[in-house]
Amino acid sequence: MSGLEVRKPRACILGVEGTELSNWEKGFFREADPYGFILFARNVTDLKQVKALNNQLREVVGNINVPIFVDQEGGRVMRLKPPHWRKIPAAGVFGQLFETAPENAREAAYINARLMAADLRDAGFNITCAPVLDIRFPGMSDVVGDRSYGSTVEQIVPLASAVAAGLLDGGIAPVIKHIPGHGRASVDSHKDLPIVTASREELSRLDFEPFRQMKDVVAAMSAHLLFTAIDDQRPGTVSAKVISEIVRGDIGFENLLISDDLSMEALSGSIASRTHECLAAGCDIALHCNGKRTEMEEVVSMAPKLAGEALTRSQLLSNQIAGFNITQPPSAQIADWQARLAELLSPVWSAGEQA
């Protein structure tokens, strides 16, 4: 390989403003060459449109395997929604089933992930920001709530592992979140900074354990929480202490660390300073989601080309994507999966129920 130049994209993931790329975005993305892109509900109308948009993104950066992320968990967090896509149960539904029928819950979680992967591949995505490994704690903000698979490590890890396996088998890379644990957030980190006062020992025993057990997943997303027992000055995403001592140390996660969205109100300072701080603290990639031109320009101004360990880790995820050799399941297989999933979930959920 010595004669080949390794591709070195920029250490950021960027959003898109609308349902197709503007001329400005085409030029900006071509020049910036971000590591990847992320789409939201504002970018999606139907299958034909989103496939075309994802193809545009690939063409602009000249990389058929450019990582294209989406938050497709199920429940409240779905960017591909009915009526064009099926209704997906929240993680908490599988957790509820697990309490009485753990093997059925694991099978259901796997099948649901296979169906999600088929939808996402068909729409042109190659990564979803799921599964959520956060523990559900009573009395905490509903920002996690039913996005969690349960209130115990013993419940979360088997279900999240089944989801990760189903996604990978369907040609979609999973991203575990929100490392090192978002379950104790007392406020919504989209709007304010959650402050967690639990002891380091308690956090390590509970909150960090699902991530420890799933540390081999190739990518993780950080948590915008202030852990007073570890660093009482800086939220996890911008804390070198949290990232080095906890994420890389206690948990032992050695793969690609992506910040949570830098435009969330849990963080302070300009978008440029947030970008610099998260990368300086040890995040490999800065994530910016809202597609706003001035903010994206700030991100790109502070995000260098990937190098060193961050480049190596990013290549692991890129290689995983490039290595997917997936043919879409035939319609008969999809129908069988859907029927089996409905049967497994029937004690706790049906697609006809309102979320």
Coordinates of C-alpha atoms in Angstrom, one line a residue, residues 130-333:
A130 CA -28.3 3.1 17.5
P131 CA -28.5 1.1 19.8
V132 CA -28.9 3.3 22.9
L133 CA -27.1 1.7 25.9
D134 CA -28.2 4.2 28.5
I135 CA -29.8 2.8 31.6
R136 CA -33.3 4.0 32.4
F137 CA -33.4 5.6 35.9
P138 CA -36.7 6.5 37.6
G139 CA -37.3 10.2 38.0
M140 CA -34.8 11.3 35.3
S141 CA -35.5 13.4 32.2
D142 CA -37.5 11.6 29.5
V143 CA -34.8 12.5 27.0
V144 CA -33.8 8.9 27.3
G145 CA -37.0 7.3 28.7
D146 CA -38.3 4.6 26.4
R147 CA -35.3 5.0 24.2
S148 CA -33.6 2.7 26.8
Y149 CA -33.9 -1.1 26.7
G150 CA -34.3 -1.1 30.5
S151 CA -33.2 -0.3 34.0
T152 CA -30.6 -3.0 34.4
V153 CA -27.4 -4.0 32.6
E154 CA -28.7 -7.6 32.4
Q155 CA -31.6 -6.4 30.3
I156 CA -29.8 -3.8 28.1
V157 CA -26.8 -5.7 26.9
P158 CA -28.6 -8.8 25.5
L159 CA -31.1 -6.6 23.6
A160 CA -28.6 -4.0 22.4
S161 CA -26.3 -6.8 21.3
A162 CA -29.1 -8.4 19.3
V163 CA -29.8 -5.0 17.6
A164 CA -26.2 -4.5 16.7
A165 CA -26.0 -8.0 15.2
G166 CA -29.2 -7.5 13.2
L167 CA -28.0 -4.1 11.9
L168 CA -24.6 -5.5 10.9
D169 CA -26.1 -8.6 9.2
G170 CA -28.3 -6.2 7.2
G171 CA -25.4 -4.1 6.1
I172 CA -25.8 -1.1 8.5
A173 CA -23.1 -0.1 10.9
P174 CA -24.3 0.6 14.5
V175 CA -23.2 3.5 16.7
I176 CA -23.6 2.9 20.4
K177 CA -24.7 5.9 22.5
H178 CA -24.4 7.9 24.6
I179 CA -21.0 6.9 26.1
P180 CA -20.2 6.8 29.0
G181 CA -24.0 6.9 29.9
H182 CA -26.8 9.4 29.6
G183 CA -29.4 7.7 31.8
R184 CA -29.0 10.0 34.8
A185 CA -29.8 13.2 32.9
S186 CA -32.2 15.2 35.0
V187 CA -32.8 17.7 32.1
D188 CA -32.9 17.4 28.3
S189 CA -29.4 17.9 27.0
H190 CA -30.8 19.4 23.8
K191 CA -31.9 22.4 26.0
D192 CA -29.7 22.5 29.1
L193 CA -26.7 20.8 30.7
P194 CA -27.5 17.8 32.8
I195 CA -25.5 17.5 36.0
V196 CA -24.8 14.1 37.4
T197 CA -23.7 13.8 41.0
A198 CA -23.5 10.0 41.4
S199 CA -20.1 8.7 42.7
R200 CA -17.5 7.4 40.3
E201 CA -17.9 3.9 41.8
E202 CA -21.6 3.9 41.2
L203 CA -21.3 5.2 37.7
S204 CA -18.7 2.6 36.9
R205 CA -20.8 -0.2 38.3
L206 CA -24.0 0.7 36.5
D207 CA -23.9 3.5 33.8
F208 CA -20.6 2.5 32.3
E209 CA -21.1 -1.3 32.3
P210 CA -23.2 -1.7 29.1
F211 CA -20.6 0.2 27.2
R212 CA -17.8 -1.9 28.7
Q213 CA -19.6 -5.0 27.6
M214 CA -20.1 -3.7 24.0
K215 CA -16.8 -1.8 23.6
D216 CA -16.0 -3.8 20.5
V217 CA -18.7 -1.9 18.4
V218 CA -16.7 0.2 15.9
A219 CA -18.3 3.6 16.7
A220 CA -19.8 5.4 19.7
M221 CA -21.4 8.7 20.3
S222 CA -20.5 10.8 23.4
A223 CA -22.8 12.2 26.1
H224 CA -23.2 15.9 26.9
L225 CA -23.4 15.4 30.7
L226 CA -21.4 16.9 33.5
F227 CA -20.2 14.1 35.8
T228 CA -19.2 16.0 39.0
A229 CA -17.3 13.0 40.4
I230 CA -15.0 13.0 37.4
D231 CA -14.8 16.5 36.0
D232 CA -16.9 19.1 37.6
Q233 CA -16.0 21.8 35.0
R234 CA -16.6 20.3 31.6
P235 CA -19.3 18.0 30.1
G236 CA -18.1 14.6 28.9
T237 CA -17.9 15.5 25.2
V238 CA -15.4 18.3 25.9
S239 CA -13.7 16.7 28.9
A240 CA -10.3 15.2 28.3
K241 CA -10.6 13.6 31.8
V242 CA -13.9 11.9 31.0
I243 CA -12.6 10.7 27.6
S244 CA -9.2 9.5 28.7
E245 CA -10.0 8.1 32.1
I246 CA -13.5 6.8 31.6
V247 CA -14.2 6.2 27.9
R248 CA -10.7 5.0 26.9
G249 CA -9.7 3.8 30.4
D250 CA -12.4 2.4 32.6
I251 CA -14.7 1.4 29.8
G252 CA -11.8 0.4 27.5
F253 CA -13.5 1.7 24.3
E254 CA -10.7 2.0 21.7
N255 CA -12.7 2.7 18.6
L256 CA -14.2 5.7 16.8
L257 CA -15.6 8.3 19.2
I258 CA -18.0 10.8 17.7
S259 CA -19.3 13.8 19.6
D260 CA -23.0 14.2 20.1
D261 CA -24.5 17.1 18.2
L262 CA -22.4 20.2 18.9
S263 CA -25.4 22.6 18.4
M264 CA -27.2 21.2 21.5
E265 CA -27.6 23.7 24.4
A266 CA -25.8 21.5 26.9
L267 CA -22.6 22.9 25.5
S268 CA -21.5 26.5 25.8
G269 CA -19.4 28.8 23.6
S270 CA -19.4 29.3 19.9
I271 CA -19.7 26.4 17.5
A272 CA -16.1 26.9 16.5
S273 CA -15.0 26.6 20.2
R274 CA -17.1 23.6 20.8
T275 CA -15.6 21.9 17.7
H276 CA -12.1 22.7 18.9
E277 CA -12.8 21.6 22.5
C278 CA -14.4 18.3 21.6
L279 CA -11.5 17.3 19.3
A280 CA -8.9 18.6 21.8
A281 CA -10.6 16.5 24.6
G282 CA -10.2 13.3 22.6
C283 CA -13.3 13.0 20.4
D284 CA -12.2 11.7 17.0
I285 CA -15.0 13.3 15.0
A286 CA -17.1 16.5 15.6
L287 CA -20.8 16.0 14.8
H288 CA -22.9 19.0 13.6
C289 CA -26.5 18.3 12.6
N290 CA -28.6 21.4 11.8
G291 CA -27.3 22.1 8.4
K292 CA -26.9 25.9 9.1
R293 CA -24.4 27.5 6.8
T294 CA -22.6 29.8 9.2
E295 CA -22.3 27.1 11.8
M296 CA -21.0 24.5 9.4
E297 CA -18.4 27.0 8.2
E298 CA -17.3 27.3 11.9
V299 CA -17.1 23.6 12.3
V300 CA -15.0 23.1 9.2
S301 CA -12.7 26.0 10.2
M302 CA -11.8 24.2 13.4
A303 CA -11.8 20.5 12.2
P304 CA -8.5 19.3 10.8
K305 CA -8.0 16.5 8.4
L306 CA -8.1 13.2 10.2
A307 CA -4.6 12.0 11.3
G308 CA -3.0 9.6 13.7
E309 CA -5.2 7.4 15.9
A310 CA -8.4 9.2 14.9
L311 CA -7.6 8.4 11.2
T312 CA -6.9 4.7 12.1
R313 CA -10.2 4.5 14.0
S314 CA -12.2 6.2 11.3
Q315 CA -10.8 3.8 8.7
L316 CA -12.1 0.8 10.8
L317 CA -15.6 2.2 10.4
S318 CA -15.1 3.0 6.7
N319 CA -13.7 -0.5 6.1
Q320 CA -16.7 -2.0 7.8
I321 CA -19.0 0.0 5.5
A322 CA -17.0 -1.0 2.4
G323 CA -17.0 -4.6 3.5
F324 CA -20.8 -4.9 3.5
N325 CA -21.8 -7.2 0.7
I326 CA -25.5 -7.2 1.2
T327 CA -28.3 -8.0 -1.3
Q328 CA -31.6 -6.7 -0.2
P329 CA -33.8 -9.5 1.3
P330 CA -36.6 -10.7 -1.0
S331 CA -40.1 -9.4 -0.3
A332 CA -41.2 -12.8 0.9
Q333 CA -38.4 -12.7 3.6

